[in-house]
Each structure stands twice: as C-alpha cells, then as structure tokens.
CSV table of C-alpha atoms and ligand atoms in Angstrom, one decimal:
chain,number,residue,atom,x,y,z
A,1,MET,CA,65.5,79.5,2.9
A,2,SER,CA,67.6,81.4,5.4
A,3,PHE,CA,70.7,83.2,4.3
A,4,GLU,CA,74.0,84.5,5.5
A,5,ARG,CA,74.9,88.0,4.3
A,6,SER,CA,78.2,87.9,2.5
A,7,SER,CA,79.6,90.5,4.9
A,8,GLU,CA,79.0,88.3,7.9
A,9,ARG,CA,81.5,85.7,8.8
A,10,ALA,CA,80.0,82.2,9.2
A,11,TYR,CA,81.7,79.2,10.8
A,12,ARG,CA,81.2,75.7,9.8
A,13,HIS,CA,82.7,72.2,9.7
A,14,GLY,CA,86.4,72.3,9.1
A,15,ASP,CA,87.0,75.9,10.3
A,16,ALA,CA,89.5,76.5,13.1
A,17,GLY,CA,90.6,79.3,15.4
A,18,PRO,CA,89.6,81.5,18.4
A,19,ALA,CA,86.1,82.1,17.1
A,20,VAL,CA,85.5,78.3,16.9
A,21,ALA,CA,86.9,77.9,20.4
A,22,GLU,CA,84.3,80.5,21.6
A,23,ILE,CA,81.5,78.7,19.8
A,24,ARG,CA,82.6,75.3,21.3
A,25,PHE,CA,82.8,77.0,24.8
A,26,LYS,CA,79.2,78.2,24.5
A,27,LEU,CA,78.1,74.7,23.4
A,28,VAL,CA,79.8,73.2,26.4
A,29,VAL,CA,78.2,75.6,28.8
A,30,LEU,CA,74.8,74.7,27.3
A,31,GLY,CA,75.6,71.0,27.9
A,32,LEU,CA,75.5,70.2,24.2
A,33,LEU,CA,79.2,69.4,23.8
A,34,ALA,CA,81.3,67.2,26.1
A,35,ASP,CA,83.7,69.1,28.3
A,36,LEU,CA,86.7,66.8,27.9
A,37,SER,CA,87.0,67.3,24.2
A,38,ALA,CA,86.5,71.1,24.3
A,39,PRO,CA,89.6,73.3,24.4
A,40,LEU,CA,88.4,76.4,26.2
A,41,SER,CA,88.4,80.0,25.0
A,42,GLY,CA,91.4,81.6,23.4
A,43,THR,CA,92.7,78.4,21.9
A,44,SER,CA,93.7,79.1,18.3
A,45,THR,CA,93.8,75.4,17.5
A,46,ALA,CA,90.1,74.7,18.3
A,47,VAL,CA,88.5,72.9,15.4
A,48,PHE,CA,84.9,72.8,14.2
A,49,ASP,CA,84.8,69.0,14.1
A,50,ASP,CA,82.1,66.4,13.8
A,51,ASP,CA,81.1,66.8,17.4
A,52,THR,CA,80.8,70.5,17.1
A,53,ASP,CA,78.8,70.1,13.9
A,54,ARG,CA,76.4,67.7,15.7
A,55,ALA,CA,76.1,70.1,18.7
A,56,VAL,CA,75.4,73.1,16.5
A,57,ARG,CA,72.7,71.2,14.6
A,58,ALA,CA,71.1,69.9,17.9
A,59,PHE,CA,71.1,73.5,19.2
A,60,GLN,CA,69.5,74.8,16.0
A,61,GLN,CA,66.8,72.1,16.2
A,62,GLN,CA,66.0,72.9,19.8
A,63,ARG,CA,65.7,76.6,19.0
A,64,GLY,CA,63.6,76.5,15.9
A,65,LEU,CA,66.3,77.8,13.7
A,66,THR,CA,67.3,76.5,10.3
A,67,VAL,CA,69.3,73.3,10.9
A,68,ASP,CA,72.4,73.6,8.7
A,69,GLY,CA,75.3,73.3,11.1
A,70,VAL,CA,76.5,76.8,10.2
A,71,VAL,CA,77.1,79.4,12.8
A,72,GLY,CA,76.2,82.6,11.1
A,73,ALA,CA,74.8,85.8,12.8
A,74,THR,CA,71.4,84.2,13.7
A,75,THR,CA,72.8,81.1,15.3
A,76,TYR,CA,75.6,83.1,17.0
A,77,HIS,CA,73.1,85.5,18.6
A,78,ALA,CA,70.9,82.6,19.6
A,79,LEU,CA,73.9,80.9,21.3
A,80,ASP,CA,74.6,84.2,23.1
A,81,GLU,CA,70.9,84.6,24.3
A,82,ALA,CA,70.8,81.0,25.5
A,83,ARG,CA,73.4,81.5,28.2
A,84,TRP,CA,71.2,83.9,30.3
A,85,ARG,CA,69.4,82.5,33.3
A,86,ILE,CA,66.8,84.5,35.2
A,87,GLY,CA,68.6,86.4,38.0
A,88,ASP,CA,71.9,86.7,36.1
A,89,ARG,CA,71.3,90.4,35.2
A,90,ILE,CA,68.8,93.2,35.8
A,91,LEU,CA,66.1,93.3,33.1
A,92,PHE,CA,64.5,96.5,32.0
A,93,TYR,CA,63.1,98.1,28.8
A,94,MET,CA,65.7,99.7,26.6
A,95,PRO,CA,63.9,101.0,23.5
A,96,ALA,CA,67.0,101.4,21.4
A,97,ARG,CA,68.3,97.9,21.9
A,98,LEU,CA,66.0,95.4,23.5
A,99,GLN,CA,67.5,93.0,26.0
A,100,ALA,CA,67.2,89.5,24.5
A,101,GLY,CA,67.8,86.1,26.2
A,102,ASP,CA,66.4,83.1,27.9
A,103,ASP,CA,66.1,85.0,31.1
A,104,VAL,CA,63.6,87.3,29.4
A,105,ALA,CA,61.7,84.3,28.0
A,106,THR,CA,61.5,82.8,31.5
A,107,LEU,CA,60.2,86.1,32.9
A,108,GLN,CA,57.6,86.3,30.2
A,109,GLN,CA,56.5,82.6,30.6
A,110,ARG,CA,56.1,83.1,34.4
A,111,MET,CA,54.1,86.3,34.0
A,112,LEU,CA,51.8,84.6,31.4
A,113,ASP,CA,51.3,81.6,33.7
A,114,MET,CA,50.1,84.0,36.4
A,115,GLY,CA,47.8,85.8,34.0
A,116,PHE,CA,49.8,89.0,33.2
A,117,ASP,CA,49.7,89.6,29.5
A,118,CYS,CA,53.1,90.4,28.2
A,119,GLY,CA,52.4,89.3,24.6
A,120,ARG,CA,54.5,86.6,23.1
A,121,VAL,CA,57.2,84.7,24.9
A,122,ASP,CA,59.8,85.9,22.4
A,123,GLY,CA,62.7,86.5,24.8
A,124,LEU,CA,62.7,90.2,24.0
A,125,PHE,CA,62.2,92.7,26.8
A,126,GLY,CA,59.8,95.1,24.9
A,127,VAL,CA,57.2,97.6,26.0
A,128,GLU,CA,54.5,94.9,26.6
A,129,THR,CA,56.8,93.0,28.9
A,130,GLU,CA,57.5,96.2,30.8
A,131,GLN,CA,53.8,96.9,31.2
A,132,ALA,CA,53.0,93.4,32.3
A,133,LEU,CA,55.9,93.6,34.8
A,134,ARG,CA,54.6,96.8,36.3
A,135,GLU,CA,51.1,95.2,36.6
A,136,PHE,CA,52.7,92.2,38.3
A,137,GLN,CA,54.7,94.5,40.7
A,138,ARG,CA,51.6,96.5,41.6
A,139,ASN,CA,49.7,93.2,42.3
A,140,VAL,CA,52.3,91.9,44.7
A,141,GLY,CA,52.9,95.2,46.4
A,142,ILE,CA,56.5,96.0,45.3
A,143,PRO,CA,57.6,99.2,43.6
A,144,ALA,CA,56.1,99.2,40.1
A,145,ASP,CA,59.2,100.5,38.3
A,146,GLY,CA,59.1,98.0,35.4
A,147,THR,CA,62.6,96.9,36.3
A,148,CYS,CA,63.2,93.2,37.1
A,149,GLY,CA,65.9,93.3,39.8
A,150,PRO,CA,66.5,91.3,43.1
A,151,THR,CA,63.1,92.3,44.7
A,152,THR,CA,61.2,91.2,41.7
A,153,PHE,CA,63.2,88.0,41.2
A,154,LYS,CA,62.3,87.1,44.8
A,155,ALA,CA,58.6,87.8,44.3
A,156,LEU,CA,58.5,85.9,41.1
A,157,ASP,CA,60.2,82.9,42.7
A,158,LYS,CA,57.7,82.8,45.5
A,159,LEU,CA,54.6,83.2,43.3
A,160,ALA,CA,55.4,81.5,40.1
A,161,ARG,CA,55.4,78.1,41.6
A,162,THR,CA,52.0,78.4,43.2
A,163,VAL,CA,49.9,80.5,40.9
A,164,VAL,CA,48.8,79.3,37.5
A,165,GLY,CA,46.5,81.5,35.4
A,166,GLY,CA,45.4,81.3,31.8
A,167,ARG,CA,47.1,81.9,28.6
A,168,PRO,CA,46.1,85.5,28.0
A,169,HIS,CA,48.1,86.0,24.9
A,170,ALA,CA,46.5,83.1,23.0
A,171,MET,CA,43.1,84.3,24.0
A,172,ARG,CA,43.9,87.9,23.1
A,173,GLU,CA,45.2,86.9,19.6
A,174,SER,CA,42.0,85.0,18.8
A,175,GLU,CA,39.8,87.7,20.2
A,176,ALA,CA,41.5,90.3,18.0
A,177,ILE,CA,40.8,88.2,15.0
A,178,ASN,CA,37.2,87.6,15.9
A,179,ARG,CA,36.7,91.3,16.7
A,180,ALA,CA,38.2,92.2,13.4
A,181,GLY,CA,35.1,90.8,11.7
A,182,PRO,CA,34.6,88.7,8.7
A,183,THR,CA,35.6,91.1,5.9
A,184,LEU,CA,39.0,92.1,4.7
A,185,SER,CA,38.0,95.7,4.3
A,186,GLY,CA,40.3,98.0,6.3
A,187,LYS,CA,42.8,95.2,7.0
A,188,LEU,CA,46.5,96.0,6.5
A,189,VAL,CA,48.5,93.1,5.2
A,190,ILE,CA,52.3,93.4,4.8
A,191,ILE,CA,53.7,91.2,2.1
A,192,ASP,CA,57.4,90.5,2.4
A,193,PRO,CA,59.3,89.2,-0.6
A,194,GLY,CA,62.4,87.5,0.9
A,195,HIS,CA,65.9,88.5,0.1
A,196,GLY,CA,66.6,91.2,-2.6
A,197,GLY,CA,69.4,93.4,-3.8
A,198,ALA,CA,72.7,91.7,-3.6
A,199,ASP,CA,71.2,88.8,-1.8
A,200,ILE,CA,69.3,86.7,-4.4
A,201,GLY,CA,68.6,83.8,-2.0
A,202,VAL,CA,68.6,80.3,-3.5
A,203,SER,CA,68.6,79.6,-7.2
A,204,GLY,CA,68.1,76.7,-9.6
A,205,HIS,CA,66.8,75.8,-13.0
A,206,GLY,CA,67.2,79.4,-14.2
A,207,LEU,CA,65.2,81.0,-11.4
A,208,ASP,CA,66.3,82.9,-8.4
A,209,GLU,CA,64.5,83.3,-5.1
A,210,ALA,CA,64.5,87.1,-4.7
A,211,ALA,CA,63.0,87.7,-8.1
A,212,LEU,CA,60.4,84.9,-7.7
A,213,ALA,CA,59.4,86.1,-4.2
A,214,TYR,CA,58.9,89.6,-5.5
A,215,ASP,CA,56.8,88.4,-8.4
A,216,LEU,CA,54.6,86.3,-6.1
A,217,ALA,CA,54.3,89.1,-3.6
A,218,SER,CA,53.1,91.5,-6.4
A,219,ARG,CA,50.5,88.9,-7.5
A,220,VAL,CA,49.2,88.5,-3.9
A,221,GLU,CA,49.2,92.3,-3.4
A,222,GLY,CA,47.1,92.8,-6.5
A,223,ARG,CA,44.5,90.3,-5.4
A,224,LEU,CA,44.4,91.4,-1.8
A,225,THR,CA,43.7,95.0,-2.9
A,226,LEU,CA,40.7,93.7,-4.8
A,227,THR,CA,39.2,92.4,-1.6
A,228,GLY,CA,39.2,95.9,0.0
A,229,SER,CA,42.2,95.4,2.2
A,230,SER,CA,45.4,97.5,2.1
A,231,ALA,CA,48.6,95.6,1.1
A,232,PHE,CA,52.1,96.8,1.3
A,233,LEU,CA,55.4,95.2,0.2
A,234,THR,CA,58.4,95.5,2.5
A,235,ARG,CA,60.7,96.1,-0.4
A,236,GLY,CA,60.9,97.1,-4.1
A,237,PRO,CA,62.1,94.8,-6.9
A,238,ASP,CA,65.8,95.4,-5.9
A,239,GLY,CA,65.5,96.5,-2.3
A,240,ASP,CA,67.1,94.7,0.6
A,241,LEU,CA,66.4,94.8,4.3
A,242,ASP,CA,67.4,92.4,7.0
A,243,GLU,CA,64.7,90.5,8.9
A,244,VAL,CA,64.8,92.8,11.9
A,245,ASP,CA,64.0,95.9,9.7
A,246,ARG,CA,61.3,94.0,7.9
A,247,ALA,CA,59.6,93.2,11.2
A,248,GLY,CA,60.1,96.8,12.4
A,249,PHE,CA,58.4,98.0,9.2
A,250,ALA,CA,55.3,95.8,9.9
A,251,ASN,CA,55.2,96.9,13.5
A,252,ALA,CA,55.5,100.6,12.7
A,253,ALA,CA,52.7,100.2,10.1
A,254,GLY,CA,50.5,98.5,12.7
A,255,ALA,CA,49.8,95.6,10.2
A,256,ASP,CA,47.1,93.0,10.9
A,257,LEU,CA,49.0,90.2,9.2
A,258,VAL,CA,52.4,89.6,7.7
A,259,ILE,CA,53.0,87.2,4.8
A,260,SER,CA,56.7,86.5,3.9
A,261,LEU,CA,57.4,84.7,0.7
A,262,HIS,CA,60.4,82.6,0.0
A,263,VAL,CA,61.2,79.4,-1.8
A,264,ASP,CA,63.5,76.6,-0.7
A,265,ALA,CA,66.4,74.6,-2.2
A,266,GLN,CA,68.4,71.6,-1.1
A,267,ALA,CA,71.4,69.6,-2.2
A,268,ASN,CA,69.1,66.7,-2.7
A,269,PRO,CA,67.1,67.4,-5.9
A,270,GLN,CA,64.3,65.0,-4.7
A,271,ALA,CA,63.3,67.5,-1.9
A,272,ALA,CA,60.0,69.1,-3.1
A,273,GLY,CA,56.8,70.6,-1.8
A,274,CYS,CA,55.3,73.5,0.1
A,275,ALA,CA,55.8,74.4,3.8
A,276,THR,CA,54.6,77.3,5.9
A,277,TYR,CA,56.2,78.5,9.1
A,278,TYR,CA,54.8,80.5,12.0
A,279,PHE,CA,56.2,81.7,15.3
A,280,GLY,CA,56.7,79.0,17.9
A,281,ASN,CA,59.2,77.6,20.2
A,282,ASP,CA,58.9,73.9,21.1
A,283,ARG,CA,61.5,74.2,23.8
A,284,ILE,CA,59.2,76.3,26.0
A,285,ASP,CA,56.0,75.0,24.4
A,286,HIS,CA,54.8,78.5,23.2
A,287,HIS,CA,53.5,79.5,19.8
A,288,SER,CA,51.3,82.0,18.1
A,289,SER,CA,47.9,80.4,17.8
A,290,VAL,CA,46.6,82.6,15.0
A,291,GLY,CA,49.9,82.1,13.2
A,292,GLU,CA,49.4,78.4,13.4
A,293,ARG,CA,45.8,78.6,12.2
A,294,PHE,CA,46.8,80.9,9.3
A,295,ALA,CA,49.7,78.6,8.4
A,296,ASP,CA,47.4,75.6,8.3
A,297,LEU,CA,45.0,77.5,6.1
A,298,VAL,CA,47.7,78.4,3.7
A,299,GLN,CA,48.9,74.8,3.5
A,300,ARG,CA,45.3,73.6,2.9
A,301,GLU,CA,44.6,76.2,0.2
A,302,VAL,CA,47.9,75.8,-1.6
A,303,CYS,CA,47.8,72.0,-1.5
A,304,ALA,CA,44.1,71.8,-2.6
A,305,ARG,CA,44.7,74.1,-5.6
A,306,THR,CA,48.1,72.8,-6.8
A,307,ASP,CA,49.9,69.4,-6.8
A,308,LEU,CA,52.8,70.6,-4.6
A,309,VAL,CA,53.7,68.1,-1.9
A,310,ASP,CA,52.2,69.1,1.5
A,311,LEU,CA,55.2,69.6,3.8
A,312,ARG,CA,52.8,71.1,6.4
A,313,ALA,CA,53.1,74.0,8.9
A,314,HIS,CA,56.0,74.3,11.3
A,315,ARG,CA,57.2,76.4,14.2
A,316,LYS,CA,60.2,78.6,13.8
A,317,THR,CA,61.9,81.4,15.8
A,318,TRP,CA,63.2,83.3,12.7
A,319,ASP,CA,63.5,87.1,13.4
A,320,LEU,CA,60.6,88.0,11.1
A,321,LEU,CA,58.2,85.7,12.9
A,322,ARG,CA,59.6,86.5,16.3
A,323,ARG,CA,59.8,90.2,16.2
A,324,THR,CA,56.5,91.0,14.5
A,325,ARG,CA,53.8,92.0,16.9
A,326,MET,CA,51.0,90.5,14.7
A,327,PRO,CA,50.4,87.0,13.3
A,328,ALA,CA,53.1,86.3,10.7
A,329,VAL,CA,53.9,83.4,8.4
A,330,ARG,CA,56.6,82.5,6.0
A,331,ILE,CA,55.5,80.5,3.0
A,332,GLU,CA,58.0,78.4,1.0
A,333,PRO,CA,56.0,77.0,-2.0
A,334,GLY,CA,58.5,74.7,-3.7
A,335,TYR,CA,62.1,73.9,-4.1
A,336,LEU,CA,64.2,75.5,-6.9
A,337,SER,CA,66.5,72.5,-6.7
A,338,ASN,CA,63.7,70.2,-7.7
A,339,PRO,CA,63.0,70.1,-11.5
A,340,GLY,CA,59.2,69.6,-11.0
A,341,ASP,CA,58.8,72.4,-8.5
A,342,ALA,CA,61.0,74.7,-10.6
A,343,ALA,CA,59.0,74.0,-13.7
A,344,ARG,CA,55.8,74.8,-11.9
A,345,LEU,CA,57.2,78.0,-10.4
A,346,ALA,CA,58.5,79.2,-13.8
A,347,ASP,CA,54.9,79.2,-15.1
A,348,PRO,CA,53.1,82.6,-14.4
A,349,ALA,CA,49.7,80.8,-14.4
A,350,PHE,CA,50.9,78.6,-11.6
A,351,ARG,CA,52.1,81.7,-9.6
A,352,ASP,CA,48.6,83.2,-10.1
A,353,VAL,CA,47.1,80.0,-8.5
A,354,LEU,CA,49.6,80.3,-5.6
A,355,ALA,CA,48.6,83.9,-5.1
A,356,GLU,CA,44.9,83.0,-5.2
A,357,ALA,CA,45.5,80.3,-2.6
A,358,VAL,CA,47.3,82.8,-0.3
A,359,VAL,CA,44.4,85.3,-0.6
A,360,ALA,CA,41.8,82.6,0.0
A,361,ALA,CA,43.7,81.6,3.2
A,362,VAL,CA,43.6,85.3,4.4
A,363,GLN,CA,39.8,85.4,3.7
A,364,ARG,CA,39.2,82.2,5.6
A,365,LEU,CA,41.3,83.5,8.6
A,366,TYR,CA,38.8,86.3,9.1
A,367,LEU,CA,35.7,84.3,8.7
A,368,PRO,CA,34.0,83.6,12.1
A,369,PRO,CA,34.8,80.2,13.6
A,370,ASP,CA,31.2,78.9,13.0
A,371,GLU,CA,31.4,79.7,9.3
A,372,ASP,CA,31.1,76.1,8.3
A,373,ALA,CA,27.8,75.8,10.3
A,374,GLU,CA,26.5,78.8,8.5
A,375,THR,CA,27.3,77.4,5.1
A,376,GLY,CA,25.4,74.2,6.1
A,377,LEU,CA,22.4,76.3,7.2
A,378,LEU,CA,22.0,77.7,3.7
A,379,HIS,CA,20.4,74.5,2.7
A,380,ILE,CA,17.8,74.5,5.4
A,381,PRO,CA,15.6,77.4,4.1
A,382,ALA,CA,15.0,75.3,0.9
A,383,ASP,CA,13.9,72.3,2.9
A,384,LEU,CA,11.6,74.4,5.0
A,385,ARG,CA,10.2,76.0,1.9
A,386,THR,CA,9.4,72.6,0.5
A,387,GLY,CA,7.8,71.5,3.8
A,388,ALA,CA,5.8,74.8,4.1
A,389,GLY,CA,4.5,74.5,0.6
A,390,ARG,CA,2.8,71.2,1.3
A,391,PRO,CA,-0.7,71.3,2.4
A,392,GLY,CA,-1.1,70.3,6.0
B,1,ZN,ZN1,64.8,82.5,1.6
C-alpha cells in the first residue's frame, strides 16, 4: 500500500485554496478537467470537488499510480512531470537531480524505437539516456554532446518517424538473465521491507504492515542465503527510507534483483488476496519484461502454495520500481483489513510458506527457458534403458 508521509501535505476531496487551484489548473492543461468549471491559478476559493476527484483518479489510473484520489507528493510530482512536451526545454544529464518528465520519456521511446539502448523508458534523464543520446548524435552526424537541444530535436523529428528498430532494452534484460546462469550462487538480491520507523503502513486485526514486512523480509533473506546468493535488507527493524533512497541503495549495490514486501488494506473488508507489481507504463506501452516474468512466477508460486486469492501481476510506476536499474517487484500478499488474510499472516508457519514461495520464484527466474523440456527429458533415459535391455 502506498503512503503519504505525515510531514507532506496531501490534498483530497473537500479541500480548498490556492494549492487546489494549482492542481485543478494542471488537470485542465492535461485535458482531464473541463476548462469552464476550473477557476485558474491563484484562486483561493478553488474547491477539490467531485470533478477534481474523478480527474485525479483518471490521471492516477493512466500513470500507473495508486488510484486513491489523493494528491500527495507522488501524484503531485507526476502531475508536474506530465506537462513537459519534447522541445519544451533542453534535456541533459544532471547527476545531482535527474530531469524528469514526459519529454524525457518521449526521447527515450524514440531512441529505443531506432535501436539506441537507453535502458528503461522511465522518464528520467540518467547516464544511460545520455550515452544513448551521444550514440544517436554520432550516428546522425551532429555534435555528440549528450545534450538534447534544438539540433537534436530536429534530427529526432526527421528520423523517428521513418526508422523503426528493435526493442533493445527488453532483449538486453532477458539476455542478462540468461547469461547469469541457472544458479543463485553469486546473485545479489535486495529485499525491501516496506515502510518502517514512524511510518507503520497499513494496520488491521492487531498487525501492522511495517513489522510484518520486516518479518517476511527476514524469512526470505534467510532462505535466499541458503541457496548461495547474497541478500541484503534495505532497512533494519525500525529504519525508514523513502522509495527513492531504497532504489538508490539497490542501484549502488549493483543488485541483480529487488523484492519489495508490503501488504494491503482497504475500507472494504471483503478485499483479499495476493498481488505483485512490476515496472510498466500502459500509457506508453512499455514495461520491464523480466519484472513481468518474475511477478508472474511469484504469483504462481504463492497461489500454488497458499489459498490466497490470485489478484495477479500488474504494472506500476512507483518510484522503487521505476528508479531501480534491475528487475524489481513489489509483493502484497494479503489484506490486513480482511479477517481471513490477517489470520493467515498472523501465523509464522504461513509466513514461512510465503518466504519459500518467493525464493522458489527467484530460483525459477534463473532457470534457463527450456528448463521444462529438460525436466521432461529426464524420463527418456529410463525408456531407452528398457528398450536397450531387450534382446533384439
Ligand atoms: Zn505499503
């Protein structure tokens, strides 16, 4: 479950004032809110009404964010990023504070379509985007300065419409997994217990999310270590980091895989089951293929070993999934607001089964794609032996 830090101001249905006017203005610019009913910026009487609530939810749905109608830091930043169109500003690599926006995503998408590997289409102008841009500039014979200004915009415009290459990022991700080989030995897996410290996440039936996530993470860590891989947790039992820092930790460690653990809760106590999320953006039809495969494996293993309802794998653009440079998933095995799920999660034996399911999914991720065929082949030697033993 996503969270708003208590120090952050969040705006929702019923709020009024200049900040609400600004939010409404951004929604109007994006075409999600009708112009006529929107008092423009600076109006202290602007109200977060039903239409605003609907527009915010539609925006969150489009962007792969948590759809709750609340404009906290995450949704606010996403609204801000959404206003940039390619050509609006000069784009370049700023290590201290990466430029973020739809213009960066468009640049990345165009380069990928032409076969220049800039990594994920995450809308962040990082070092891979700069390298791909230099490569592109060299190829079209303009100064390879890694800065996307007027000359590059023109070149992109001319070429992007005519040249269509492959999907180098998807291929590279899968190749990295295949190259890594079928054992877990030497793999570095970052396990991220959600929330922590003052932020306990959701709670219900005597359980809280932060403590539960930490307990689950420790169980996964112990089992992963037995397989010969290295596993690190992003936080201690009481630690707290925001999602950007957690992603930064995984990137700095050069992890092979990131597994974030949360649980969910809803006002409706009927809501129950396990869902897994991976990086993906339906708006531009881009996702992490290995993230998707791993999320599917987690769902398969968890739902085969437990009676949790299968809520399947879904694409999200949450910071931890978006800013990590390696496949990352967030698993939410159950709802604390549901009596049945909460009772299951309260049982340490059940949490052990969940941890085993997660580790089984990690092992399957690194098996070669033809593993099923090889399993089938194991029966053949016996048949051959029987045949060979018979006198001709
Ligand atoms: Zn959570």
